[in-house]
Amino acid sequence: MIEKDFIPSAYQHQIEEGKVTWKSPSNIALVKYWGKKENQIPSNPSISFTLDACATTTIISCKKLAKAAATFSFDLFFEGKPKEDFKPKINTFFKRIEKYLPFLKNYHFTIETSNSFPHSSGIASSASGMSALALGLMSLEKQLNPAMDTSFFYKKASFLARLGSGSACRSIQGTIMQWGHHAATENSSDLFAIKPSYKVHSVFKNYHDTILLVDKGQKQVSSTVGHNLMHGHPFAEERFKQAHKNLLALKSVLEDGDLDSFIKIVESEALTLHAMMMTSMPYFILMKPNTLEIINKIWAFREASKTHICFTLDAGANVHILYPEQEKEEVYQFIKNELVAYCENGQYICDRIGLGAKQLINKVE
């Protein structure tokens, strides 16, 4: 599909007002997306586990205006309070998607959003937040175009979410989502995320992700700035080739249930992301001393216990600890005994692989 396929024909139905609610999860990339082109196009493909507990719930209420507005009309609330400082980001998002959702200026929207995880915890909320918003808007469009089929609905929701936050396109569905064109992946696209067509080994069902909150402060480097640092980066082209290679290797790993190879790819990807930041100009060290302490303890425990615990990282200091369901008791005991002490205020989040976003309410008149 191409961009113009998401531009709708004239709507056959009208709605006066309505209310929709979606709960959409965050995700954690196994092969990292880092670097982007214009229009939120990724410089390399990525693949992620969709999470379950770390999610954003967004309620969109709409009321039709007497006539189309010159600008977008909306109010925004976060955790029940007005969130004026976030409105410019929503306005930018609406500008990007207006030609794909031409009804936007015909309504006043009230957007109420909340997260299941602590605010400023260091958990990326853009993926869950923008995917929940995109799904809510798509529910409204489906009322205007009831003939829309389910497959197209989710594909367009992913397409729109990408225009708000690149990784948000991977949060629409689950359990494993791939985004970005890859020569060996059928139907892969830079425009939206897809479910891999191959069968994933049962060992990856109910996979756990315990997130250690090492640093809950505001991110040192915004994602936008971080991605832009890949322009002109001396190692960028080799990194992009590496991502393609790792994605191909991970396909066999996920099919075969090869946990040892899974660990090697996932941890290498995490460290490569941080290596790219450390070798950019300007350069940044996003890990904290406690991040390194945790990594070293994971390595020592894995060697001693012969479990398949591993780590991955986002562009920050927090550590995602991944491990299979059958090893959860031993690994979780290790986390409580040895690793929680390195978390800020002892805080951590227990999560696991999830099935994707869920619609909670759909009332349109």
XYZ file of C-alpha atoms in Angstrom:
365
model
C 0.000 0.000 0.000
C 1.024 3.630 -0.528
C 0.058 6.868 1.219
C -2.800 7.743 -1.113
C -4.543 4.464 -0.267
C -5.273 5.932 3.173
C -7.027 9.050 1.815
C -10.761 8.341 2.091
C -13.436 8.979 -0.487
C -16.425 11.128 0.484
C -18.068 9.839 3.655
C -21.516 8.289 3.243
C -22.585 8.776 6.868
C -22.529 11.620 9.389
C -22.288 11.680 13.170
C -23.266 14.551 15.475
C -21.422 13.512 18.607
C -19.829 10.496 20.180
C -17.369 9.015 22.616
C -14.754 6.307 22.094
C -12.171 4.819 24.436
C -9.083 2.808 23.608
C -6.423 1.305 25.842
C -3.155 0.858 23.984
C 0.110 -0.602 25.297
C 3.708 0.441 24.973
C 6.205 -1.892 23.285
C 9.849 -2.799 23.632
C 11.979 -3.145 20.510
C 14.174 -6.211 20.098
C 15.801 -4.897 16.916
C 15.964 -1.144 17.428
C 14.653 1.625 15.210
C 17.143 4.500 15.417
C 17.306 7.141 12.739
C 14.529 8.361 10.484
C 13.878 10.107 7.198
C 11.187 12.641 6.332
C 7.567 11.883 7.225
C 8.470 9.472 10.013
C 10.018 6.919 7.669
C 12.484 4.654 9.516
C 16.091 4.372 8.396
C 16.032 0.682 9.315
C 13.389 -1.950 10.096
C 12.601 -2.929 13.677
C 10.679 -5.586 15.575
C 9.187 -5.461 19.050
C 7.316 -7.261 21.792
C 3.965 -5.605 22.448
C 3.581 -5.091 26.203
C 0.477 -5.495 28.321
C 0.520 -3.626 31.657
C 2.253 -0.428 30.520
C -0.585 1.226 28.636
C -2.353 4.494 27.916
C -6.125 4.834 28.082
C -7.518 7.625 25.894
C -11.117 8.819 25.767
C -12.114 10.945 22.770
C -15.415 12.814 22.891
C -16.479 14.676 19.772
C -19.219 17.148 18.935
C -19.914 18.414 15.449
C -19.361 22.127 14.871
C -21.906 24.341 13.114
C -19.323 24.838 10.384
C -15.790 23.631 9.771
C -13.210 25.435 11.896
C -10.170 27.230 10.499
C -7.968 25.448 13.039
C -8.205 22.223 15.013
C -10.564 22.499 17.960
C -9.742 20.329 20.974
C -9.190 20.269 24.717
C -6.626 17.957 26.247
C -6.592 16.492 29.749
C -3.943 14.253 31.315
C -4.803 12.421 34.527
C -7.891 14.637 34.826
C -6.053 17.967 34.519
C -5.600 20.289 31.516
C -2.345 19.574 29.686
C -1.644 22.746 27.737
C 2.052 22.027 27.175
C 1.203 18.877 25.215
C -1.325 20.531 22.914
C 1.273 21.686 20.329
C 2.305 18.057 19.781
C -1.327 17.029 19.194
C -1.797 19.991 16.862
C 1.260 18.919 14.852
C -0.090 15.372 14.732
C -3.469 16.601 13.467
C -1.741 18.616 10.738
C 0.136 15.524 9.586
C -2.954 13.338 9.438
C -5.591 15.827 8.250
C -5.560 14.704 4.631
C -6.104 11.117 5.789
C -8.867 12.111 8.256
C -10.549 15.094 6.565
C -13.310 15.273 9.193
C -10.976 16.637 11.896
C -11.894 20.319 11.496
C -15.612 19.530 11.528
C -15.609 18.594 15.219
C -14.558 19.794 18.627
C -12.702 17.046 20.474
C -12.167 16.491 24.162
C -9.201 14.173 24.669
C -8.747 12.618 28.115
C -5.699 10.437 28.606
C -4.006 8.583 31.448
C -1.172 6.096 31.856
C -1.088 2.892 33.868
C 2.547 3.553 34.749
C 3.931 6.395 36.910
C 4.270 9.772 35.197
C 7.911 10.668 34.418
C 8.903 7.078 35.154
C 11.116 6.914 32.103
C 8.704 4.561 30.314
C 8.133 5.848 26.798
C 4.510 6.972 26.672
C 4.560 8.290 23.101
C 4.044 4.790 21.636
C 1.068 3.970 23.855
C -0.345 7.503 23.788
C -0.209 8.116 20.055
C -1.476 4.637 19.199
C -4.459 5.053 21.540
C -5.240 8.441 19.989
C -4.949 7.087 16.439
C -7.263 4.175 17.240
C -9.862 6.486 18.753
C -9.857 8.681 15.660
C -10.135 5.604 13.461
C -13.185 4.452 15.431
C -14.813 7.766 14.600
C -13.904 7.413 10.925
C -15.355 3.923 10.857
C -18.689 5.426 11.868
C -18.414 7.750 8.876
C -17.402 4.828 6.670
C -19.057 1.679 8.086
C -17.921 -0.436 5.137
C -14.298 -0.260 6.321
C -12.973 -3.752 7.018
C -11.056 -4.713 10.140
C -7.750 -5.363 8.404
C -7.721 -1.909 6.808
C -8.831 -0.327 10.100
C -5.761 -1.597 11.972
C -3.415 -0.926 9.073
C -4.539 2.696 8.827
C -4.425 3.102 12.622
C -0.792 1.971 12.541
C -0.113 4.311 9.611
C -1.583 7.278 11.516
C 0.104 6.391 14.820
C 3.470 6.395 13.020
C 2.923 10.039 12.087
C 2.615 10.891 15.775
C 5.459 8.731 17.067
C 7.345 6.216 14.953
C 7.322 3.375 17.464
C 3.592 3.914 18.122
C 2.797 2.036 14.911
C 4.054 -1.145 16.624
C 1.620 -0.770 19.571
C -1.631 -1.237 17.661
C -1.578 -5.025 17.718
C 0.464 -7.841 19.241
C 2.210 -9.928 20.247
C 5.184 -9.299 17.971
C 5.165 -6.448 15.454
C 7.592 -5.527 12.692
C 7.919 -2.089 11.128
C 10.036 -1.042 8.169
C 10.718 -2.547 4.785
C 12.846 -5.684 4.915
C 13.676 -7.652 1.788
C 13.086 -11.025 3.434
C 9.787 -10.113 5.095
C 6.649 -10.423 3.015
C 4.374 -7.345 3.085
C 6.777 -5.339 5.268
C 6.373 -1.593 4.958
C 7.884 1.686 6.109
C 4.339 3.083 6.425
C 2.881 0.777 9.083
C 3.708 -2.206 11.256
C 2.739 -5.781 10.452
C 2.449 -9.064 12.291
C 5.177 -11.426 11.048
C 3.670 -14.133 8.864
C 5.828 -16.928 10.279
C 4.842 -19.050 13.257
C 6.532 -18.020 16.517
C 7.744 -20.762 18.865
C 5.630 -21.346 21.986
C 8.539 -20.442 24.303
C 7.954 -16.801 23.412
C 4.325 -16.897 24.537
C 3.790 -15.156 27.901
C 7.350 -13.819 27.783
C 8.027 -11.533 30.737
C 9.457 -8.006 30.836
C 10.314 -6.577 34.242
C 11.243 -2.921 33.862
C 13.758 -1.579 36.375
C 13.287 2.166 36.871
C 16.892 3.243 37.325
C 16.219 6.889 36.465
C 12.677 8.274 36.439
C 13.625 11.781 35.361
C 12.967 13.491 32.062
C 14.897 11.972 29.184
C 18.327 13.517 28.692
C 17.845 13.454 24.928
C 14.447 13.536 23.206
C 13.731 10.807 20.699
C 13.518 13.364 17.891
C 16.967 14.758 18.699
C 18.378 11.256 19.089
C 17.084 10.087 15.724
C 18.417 13.209 14.031
C 21.899 12.475 15.354
C 22.032 9.579 12.910
C 22.203 12.034 10.003
C 25.864 12.172 9.104
C 26.816 9.712 11.848
C 30.106 8.017 10.847
C 28.743 4.545 11.623
C 25.118 5.030 10.520
C 25.187 3.011 7.290
C 26.838 0.022 8.943
C 24.307 0.215 11.767
C 21.406 0.141 9.300
C 22.926 -2.921 7.591
C 23.347 -4.573 10.995
C 19.661 -4.047 11.809
C 18.610 -5.754 8.560
C 20.962 -8.651 9.301
C 19.764 -9.013 12.898
C 16.118 -8.901 11.848
C 16.706 -11.753 9.424
C 18.546 -13.764 12.077
C 15.821 -13.100 14.637
C 13.203 -14.585 12.308
C 14.818 -18.021 12.597
C 15.327 -17.548 16.321
C 11.661 -16.757 16.927
C 10.566 -19.676 14.751
C 12.904 -22.196 16.366
C 12.759 -20.994 19.982
C 16.544 -20.559 20.101
C 16.859 -18.653 23.377
C 20.657 -18.470 23.381
C 20.686 -16.731 20.005
C 17.766 -14.548 21.087
C 19.853 -13.268 23.994
C 22.838 -12.461 21.801
C 20.813 -10.480 19.269
C 18.688 -8.590 21.794
C 21.545 -7.557 24.076
C 23.773 -6.615 21.137
C 20.975 -4.435 19.736
C 20.547 -2.666 23.076
C 24.242 -1.920 23.444
C 24.537 -0.848 19.797
C 21.789 1.743 20.323
C 23.771 3.263 23.173
C 27.031 2.988 21.241
C 25.497 5.075 18.462
C 24.588 7.761 20.981
C 28.059 7.711 22.522
C 29.701 8.132 19.104
C 27.386 10.825 17.716
C 28.155 14.546 17.646
C 27.165 15.820 20.133
C 27.643 12.609 22.124
C 25.677 11.323 25.093
C 26.014 8.623 27.725
C 22.464 7.661 28.631
C 23.256 4.755 30.924
C 23.784 5.407 34.626
C 26.228 3.600 36.928
C 23.339 1.493 38.232
C 22.453 0.478 34.669
C 25.901 -1.054 34.295
C 25.705 -2.707 37.722
C 22.429 -4.358 36.714
C 23.821 -5.559 33.384
C 26.859 -7.124 35.030
C 24.713 -8.841 37.655
C 22.424 -10.217 34.923
C 25.419 -11.660 33.096
C 26.800 -13.270 36.269
C 23.402 -14.697 37.254
C 22.765 -16.091 33.786
C 26.110 -17.870 33.802
C 25.554 -19.318 37.275
C 21.869 -20.251 36.947
C 21.829 -21.317 33.272
C 18.553 -19.429 32.907
C 17.750 -17.371 29.813
C 17.409 -13.971 31.426
C 18.558 -11.078 29.248
C 18.258 -7.304 29.096
C 17.371 -4.665 26.596
C 17.407 -0.872 26.828
C 15.567 2.068 25.376
C 17.315 5.405 24.868
C 17.716 5.908 28.611
C 18.984 4.375 31.824
C 16.133 1.978 32.599
C 16.588 -1.751 32.062
C 14.011 -4.119 30.554
C 14.652 -7.660 31.811
C 13.267 -10.321 29.463
C 12.773 -13.963 30.451
C 10.537 -16.923 29.531
C 7.475 -17.988 31.498
C 9.007 -21.296 32.612
C 11.871 -19.511 34.392
C 9.834 -16.737 36.009
C 10.062 -17.927 39.626
C 13.851 -18.160 39.734
C 14.434 -14.994 37.719
C 11.895 -12.899 39.628
C 13.451 -13.945 42.936
C 16.838 -12.814 41.612
C 15.356 -9.477 40.532
C 13.870 -8.861 43.981
C 16.956 -10.009 45.854
C 19.698 -8.480 43.734
C 18.445 -5.814 41.320
C 15.657 -3.786 42.913
C 18.246 -2.073 45.112
C 19.581 -0.332 41.998
C 16.180 1.162 41.094
C 15.219 4.710 41.983
C 13.158 4.436 45.185
C 13.101 0.678 44.610
C 10.537 1.040 41.826
C 10.030 -1.469 39.035
C 7.157 -2.622 36.823
C 6.196 -6.223 36.081
C 4.947 -6.613 32.532
C 4.708 -9.294 29.878
C 4.052 -9.738 26.196
C 0.544 -8.572 25.271
C -2.070 -8.894 22.553
C -2.305 -5.226 21.572
C -4.794 -2.400 21.994
C -8.371 -2.884 23.219
C -11.467 -0.802 22.604
C -13.310 -0.137 25.854
C -16.216 2.086 24.775
C -17.794 2.912 21.451
C -20.750 5.265 21.543
C -21.406 7.410 18.514
C -24.608 9.196 17.521
